[in-house]
C-alpha positions as MATLAB code, in Angstrom:
seq = 'MKLTTKLLAATAIVSASAASAVELEVTHWWTSGGEAAAVAKFAEAWNAAGNTWVDGAIAGSGGTARPIIISRILGGDPMGATQLNHGRQAEELIEAGMMLDLTDVAEAGGWADIVNPSSLLDSCTLDGRIYCVPVNIHSAQWLWLSHEAYEKAGQPVPSDWNEFVASAPALTEAGIVPLAMGQQGWQQNLAFGAITIAVAGTDAWREVTLNKNADVARGPEYTAVFEAVADARELARESNVQDWNQATNMVITGMAGAQLMGDWAQGEFSVAGQVEGEDYSCLPGLGLNEILDTGGDAFYFPANDDPEITAAQKELAALLISPEVQVSFNLAKGSLPVRGDIDMAAANGCMQKGLGILADGGVLPSGDQALSADTQTQIEDLMAEFWSGDMPAADAQARYADLIAAAD';
ca = [
     154.556  139.507   93.760;
     155.760  136.597   91.348;
     156.907  134.914   94.674;
     153.455  135.612   96.686;
     151.512  134.154   93.713;
     153.710  131.289   93.438;
     153.443  130.486   97.400;
     149.908  130.995   97.153;
     149.041  128.290   94.390;
     151.478  125.885   96.053;
     149.346  126.480   99.339;
     146.118  125.560   97.206;
     147.600  122.389   96.143;
     148.784  121.613   99.629;
     145.043  122.738  100.901;
     143.341  120.501   98.445;
     144.253  117.118   99.670;
     144.494  118.481  103.850;
     140.607  118.388  104.135;
     140.692  114.423  104.474;
     143.663  112.904  106.408;
     145.122  109.888  103.796;
     147.708  107.084  104.446;
     150.687  106.593  102.375;
     153.001  103.839  102.143;
     156.425  105.148  101.751;
     159.140  103.160  100.835;
     162.833  103.637  101.595;
     166.389  102.106  102.163;
     167.270  104.182  105.311;
     167.564  101.394  108.222;
     170.748  102.322  109.848;
     170.379  104.427  113.364;
     171.366  107.642  111.392;
     169.176  107.124  108.758;
     165.937  105.649  110.746;
     166.323  109.135  112.772;
     166.323  111.459  109.767;
     163.202  109.553  107.955;
     161.513  110.334  111.066;
     161.645  113.761  110.547;
     159.680  113.533  107.060;
     156.963  110.959  108.899;
     156.248  113.524  112.192;
     155.813  116.271  109.305;
     153.337  114.260  107.323;
     151.810  112.801  110.662;
     151.379  116.515  112.213;
     149.627  117.655  108.964;
     146.576  115.079  109.935;
     147.890  112.100  107.579;
     149.527  108.598  108.225;
     153.183  107.653  107.161;
     153.166  104.249  106.991;
     156.711  103.189  106.985;
     157.808  100.868  104.167;
     161.570  100.574  104.691;
     163.455   97.931  103.196;
     166.813   96.648  104.849;
     169.726   96.209  102.771;
     170.776   99.210  101.326;
     169.736  100.946   97.529;
     170.940   97.455   95.371;
     168.593   95.535   97.235;
     165.930   97.859   97.670;
     165.569   99.035   93.945;
     164.594   96.377   92.237;
     161.945   95.312   94.779;
     160.497   98.667   94.332;
     160.555   98.742   90.469;
     158.783   95.321   90.472;
     156.005   96.420   92.744;
     155.278   99.227   90.592;
     155.700   97.167   87.605;
     153.058   94.390   89.226;
     150.806   96.723   89.669;
     150.969   96.752   93.683;
     152.621  100.496   93.844;
     153.216  102.053   96.697;
     152.293  106.201   97.182;
     155.821  107.449   97.612;
     159.516  105.901   96.943;
     162.746  106.999   97.529;
     165.018  106.581   94.257;
     168.121  108.411   93.816;
     167.465  111.681   91.799;
     169.164  110.629   88.359;
     168.180  107.926   85.524;
     166.811  105.506   87.715;
     163.061  106.136   87.013;
     163.389  106.849   83.510;
     161.778  103.611   82.024;
     159.146  103.926   84.466;
     158.605  107.517   83.273;
     158.294  106.672   79.883;
     155.970  104.106   80.681;
     153.569  106.651   82.132;
     154.144  104.741   85.383;
     154.948  107.900   87.588;
     152.959  110.998   88.443;
     153.949  114.597   86.834;
     155.044  116.694   89.368;
     155.090  119.696   87.250;
     152.154  121.553   88.434;
     153.358  121.263   92.293;
     157.194  122.187   91.369;
     156.132  125.770   89.408;
     153.363  126.551   92.369;
     156.781  125.837   94.682;
     158.895  127.899   92.767;
     161.152  124.704   92.769;
     163.109  126.465   89.677;
     164.149  129.293   91.586;
     165.281  127.648   94.870;
     166.648  124.201   94.079;
     170.800  124.372   94.148;
     171.944  123.389   92.374;
     169.489  123.111   89.460;
     171.272  119.832   88.004;
     169.074  118.063   90.996;
     166.106  119.541   89.356;
     167.394  118.654   85.810;
     167.692  115.112   87.155;
     164.018  114.908   87.815;
     162.666  116.379   84.783;
     162.591  114.321   81.430;
     160.976  115.832   78.164;
     160.126  119.264   80.333;
     158.104  117.739   82.886;
     159.241  117.249   86.528;
     158.706  113.989   88.248;
     160.437  114.173   91.477;
     161.060  115.945   94.415;
     164.951  116.575   95.227;
     165.228  116.280   99.157;
     169.172  116.275   99.550;
     172.513  116.695   98.037;
     174.716  113.548   99.108;
     178.266  113.816   98.186;
     180.528  110.534   98.227;
     183.741  112.074   98.358;
     184.785  112.194  101.959;
     187.203  110.423  103.991;
     186.402  109.470  107.795;
     189.322  109.366  110.380;
     189.072  107.935  114.089;
     191.200  109.917  116.571;
     190.718  107.106  118.715;
     192.527  104.811  116.571;
     195.086  107.270  115.628;
     195.712  107.763  119.553;
     195.969  104.089  119.774;
     198.781  103.750  117.122;
     200.771  107.228  118.049;
     199.953  109.137  114.966;
     198.906  112.107  113.741;
     194.999  112.339  112.351;
     196.138  112.477  108.503;
     195.171  115.923  106.469;
     194.619  113.855  103.235;
     194.207  110.614  101.599;
     198.172  110.614  100.631;
     198.858  111.041  104.543;
     196.431  108.381  105.544;
     198.306  105.611  103.416;
     201.348  106.415  104.354;
     200.198  105.818  108.170;
     198.904  102.543  107.305;
     201.578  100.645  108.367;
     201.451  102.175  111.965;
     197.979  101.489  111.703;
     198.465   97.742  111.114;
     201.464   97.468  113.768;
     198.941   98.455  116.468;
     196.480   95.897  115.792;
     193.937   98.555  113.890;
     192.458   97.741  110.046;
     193.683  100.581  107.930;
     190.396  101.039  105.878;
     186.648   99.848  107.142;
     185.183   98.623  104.068;
     181.822   96.772  103.466;
     181.674   93.718  101.212;
     179.116   95.032   98.686;
     179.598   96.328   95.318;
     178.208   99.720   95.741;
     180.383  100.410   98.510;
     183.433   99.524   96.583;
     182.276  101.443   93.627;
     181.538  104.223   95.829;
     185.166  104.356   97.031;
     186.837  103.332   93.618;
     185.107  107.211   92.532;
     186.074  109.107   95.465;
     190.003  107.754   94.306;
     189.327  108.334   91.113;
     188.454  112.439   91.785;
     191.421  112.854   94.028;
     194.202  110.687   91.814;
     192.924  111.439   88.226;
     191.157  114.862   88.927;
     188.043  116.345   87.462;
     188.859  116.506   83.532;
     189.759  112.996   83.571;
     186.830  112.406   85.646;
     184.614  113.976   83.437;
     185.873  112.887   80.267;
     185.043  109.259   81.371;
     181.968  109.765   83.391;
     180.230  112.371   81.446;
     181.746  111.873   77.832;
     182.111  108.115   78.003;
     185.874  108.626   76.903;
     187.053  104.630   76.710;
     190.789  106.056   75.655;
     190.803  108.161   78.620;
     189.730  105.181   80.639;
     192.835  103.204   79.280;
     195.014  105.960   79.606;
     197.708  106.590   82.253;
     195.422  108.889   84.806;
     193.040  105.696   85.338;
     196.473  103.371   85.114;
     197.259  105.468   88.295;
     193.482  105.314   89.998;
     193.547  101.340   89.385;
     196.452  100.991   91.175;
     195.719  103.234   94.062;
     192.607  101.046   94.547;
     194.863   97.954   94.477;
     196.361   99.456   97.591;
     193.105  100.734   98.993;
     192.032   96.972   98.606;
     194.711   95.660  101.166;
     194.411   98.199  103.505;
     190.877   96.861  103.722;
     191.500   93.067  103.614;
     190.554   92.626  107.200;
     187.546   94.722  107.076;
     184.976   91.585  107.513;
     182.003   93.601  107.530;
     178.852   93.811  105.086;
     176.835   96.924  105.502;
     178.176  100.624  105.238;
     177.067  101.595  108.969;
     178.888   98.457  110.220;
     181.972   99.975  108.668;
     181.121  102.938  110.305;
     181.271  101.811  113.167;
     184.524  100.494  113.165;
     185.839  103.931  112.835;
     183.595  105.049  115.583;
     184.762  102.455  117.877;
     188.208  102.933  116.730;
     188.506   99.115  115.543;
     189.323  101.247  112.167;
     191.731  104.132  111.128;
     189.457  105.123  108.366;
     186.769  104.597  105.905;
     185.567  106.143  102.598;
     181.907  106.949  102.349;
     179.210  109.186  101.766;
     178.373  112.318  103.818;
     175.430  110.236  105.343;
     178.014  108.584  107.584;
     177.428  111.525  109.583;
     174.257  110.144  111.107;
     175.835  107.461  112.552;
     178.607  109.502  114.169;
     175.975  111.565  115.558;
     173.479  108.596  116.721;
     176.713  107.491  118.592;
     177.126  110.875  120.142;
     180.502  111.560  118.538;
     181.943  115.133  117.926;
     183.282  116.173  114.687;
     187.000  117.743  115.313;
     187.611  115.868  118.881;
     186.274  112.194  118.112;
     186.598  112.210  114.160;
     187.845  114.167  111.506;
     186.181  114.110  107.941;
     187.748  115.469  104.820;
     185.736  116.324  101.472;
     187.415  115.705   98.714;
     189.863  113.106  100.550;
     191.588  116.401  101.430;
     193.010  116.532   98.000;
     190.155  118.183   96.123;
     187.739  120.743   97.336;
     185.275  119.013   94.812;
     181.799  117.023   95.902;
     179.484  115.088   93.400;
     175.795  116.135   93.925;
     173.867  112.653   94.118;
     171.462  112.373   96.585;
     167.502  111.251   97.061;
     164.566  111.757   95.527;
     160.999  110.835   96.082;
     158.615  109.774   93.159;
     155.171  109.063   93.394;
     153.797  105.935   91.286;
     150.807  107.226   89.353;
     147.252  105.723   90.186;
     143.458  106.582   89.475;
     142.045  107.771   92.512;
     142.304  111.439   92.850;
     142.501  111.428   96.486;
     145.502  109.538   96.981;
     147.202  111.660   93.512;
     146.269  114.577   95.590;
     147.792  113.322   98.783;
     150.697  112.673   96.882;
     151.215  116.494   95.501;
     150.681  117.312   99.054;
     153.926  115.181  100.176;
     155.864  116.253   98.066;
     155.563  119.779   98.546;
     155.781  119.175  102.060;
     159.562  117.257  101.767;
     160.831  120.280  100.313;
     159.378  122.879  102.446;
     161.931  125.042  104.192;
     161.398  123.623  108.170;
     161.331  119.914  106.903;
     164.397  120.882  104.558;
     166.309  122.018  107.878;
     165.074  118.876  110.083;
     165.611  116.170  107.740;
     169.114  117.032  106.701;
     170.282  118.301  110.431;
     169.696  114.883  110.932;
     170.820  113.044  107.551;
     174.022  114.762  107.409;
     173.107  115.667  103.760;
     172.580  119.032  102.268;
     169.927  120.766  101.847;
     168.390  121.101   97.907;
     166.976  124.722   99.250;
     169.356  127.319   98.540;
     167.091  129.735  100.962;
     166.947  128.506  104.109;
     169.587  128.766  107.463;
     171.802  125.825  108.493;
     173.677  127.748  110.721;
     173.030  125.010  112.965;
     174.698  122.339  111.253;
     178.047  120.488  112.109;
     181.581  121.117  111.028;
     181.193  118.654  108.296;
     178.178  120.080  106.823;
     179.456  123.510  106.989;
     182.597  122.284  104.930;
     180.003  120.310  102.349;
     178.281  123.626  102.323;
     181.190  125.744  101.994;
     182.212  123.790   98.574;
     178.613  124.135   97.479;
     178.774  127.531   97.491;
     181.779  128.076   96.012;
     180.530  125.679   92.809;
     183.008  123.102   93.622;
     180.264  120.084   92.476;
     179.932  117.723   89.870;
     177.316  115.495   88.896;
     176.819  112.111   90.309;
     177.505  109.118   88.506;
     173.747  108.144   89.207;
     172.952  111.610   86.691;
     175.600  110.593   84.438;
     175.652  106.640   83.705;
     172.371  104.357   83.004;
     171.028  102.135   86.341;
     172.448   99.294   83.759;
     175.787  100.837   83.177;
     176.192  101.517   87.206;
     175.453   97.771   88.220;
     177.881   96.351   85.732;
     180.466   98.722   86.932;
     179.339   98.127   90.707;
     179.647   93.847   89.665;
     183.174   94.916   88.453;
     184.194   96.416   91.815;
     182.479   93.859   93.986;
     184.797   91.275   91.881;
     188.213   93.401   92.166;
     187.810   93.969   95.726;
     187.152   90.706   97.087;
     189.598   88.927   94.955;
     193.304   89.617   93.645;
     192.624   90.815   90.172;
     195.467   92.664   88.536;
     194.589   96.484   88.257;
     195.935   96.412   84.597;
     192.774   93.853   84.202;
     190.087   95.540   86.044;
     191.141   98.785   84.297;
     190.684   97.018   80.774;
     187.039   95.648   81.855;
     186.176   99.244   82.984;
     187.094  100.727   79.904;
     185.146   98.637   77.893;
     181.985   99.355   80.114;
     182.402  102.961   79.715;
     183.011  102.180   75.871;
     179.493  100.353   75.733;
     177.571  102.935   78.258;
     174.831  104.759   77.317;
];
C-alpha cells in the first residue's frame, strides 16, 4: 500500500505538467560518440512525453563546462536542467537558494527506497532537502586493455596493473604507446586516484580522502603511490592527445596498450563495434582490488519563477530515474544504474563485473563526494603539472599532503 501510494503521488506530479508541452534547455558535457548516444536516450524519452529537449552540450569535459554552467546560473540566464556530478559541486548554489528543491518528487517516487547505494542520494541532500536526481554510477578504477596491441607485441593480455607495467617494454619495442593519457588535469587526477586505491589500499585512501589525514598522505603508503604514478607518467610520455575519448581511441585502434579511465569508456568501445573479451579487456580496481568508487552524474534544476517551467523540471526529474529510462541510458553510457530494482541482464561483461562488485558492497565514495570543488581543482592542477613535466615524486607528494591538510 505504501509503494502504491508513492507511485500514485509520483504520477500526479508528472501529470501536473504533462498537460502542456514544455521546452527545456538541458546543459551537459557529454559530447563523445558514446556519450552522445547515451544522452540521446534522455532526449528521446522527454520528447516522447510531448515535450522538447533543447540540447545544450558543452564540449571540453566537466572542467570546461562547470564554470560555464555556474556562470549562467549566477548571471541570471539559467537553463532548465543541468548535468553536474553528485557531490559538492552545487553546494554554494543550493545555499544561495538558486536550485530547485526536489524533495516532493523524491518522496513521491520513493527514491530513498530505490537509489543504491544510498550515498548517491545523500550527495544530493543538503539540510534534509533533496536538490538533484542521480542518474548513474560511474567508477574511475578501470584499466582498459587492447587485445590488438598485445597481439602485435606478442604478449598475453595482462590480468592486473602489475602485469601491465611489466609488459610495457615489449609494447614500446613493438612501437606501441604503453599507456594512453589525455593531457588534462582531471584525467591525470583520475589515474592518480585509481593507482592510489590499487597501491595504497582502501584504508589509507579513506584516511586521506575522507578524514583529510595529511600525515598518512606524507607517509610510506603514499610514497609508493607517487612513485607508481611517476612510473605511469613515463609510460604515457608518447600519448600526445588531449581528450579522454581520443586516448580511448588509441586503445581501440591498437595504438596504445592500455588506458586508465572510468567506466564511461565502454560507450566508445560500443560505438566502435568492439566486443568485451574479444577486442578489449576491462579490469575493475586495476585487477588488484575488487572495489569501485561511486561517483557519477546527477541533474540539477535551477530555480525560476515560472510555475509551468517548475512543473516541467519536476516531470523531467521523475523521468530520468524511471525504470525504462535508467535501463536504456545506462546500457548506452556504460555506467551502472542508480536503481537497485531494475533488470540489467542485457549489460555487457564489463558492466556485469561492476554490478557484481556493487552487489557485494565493494564501493567507496568518490572524490567529488568527499572533497570540495576547490580542493579537487587544486589537486587536478597539481596532477597536470606533475604529469606534464619532471617533478620528482617526493615533491609532488609533499605538495599533495599540504592540499589535504588545508582541504575543507
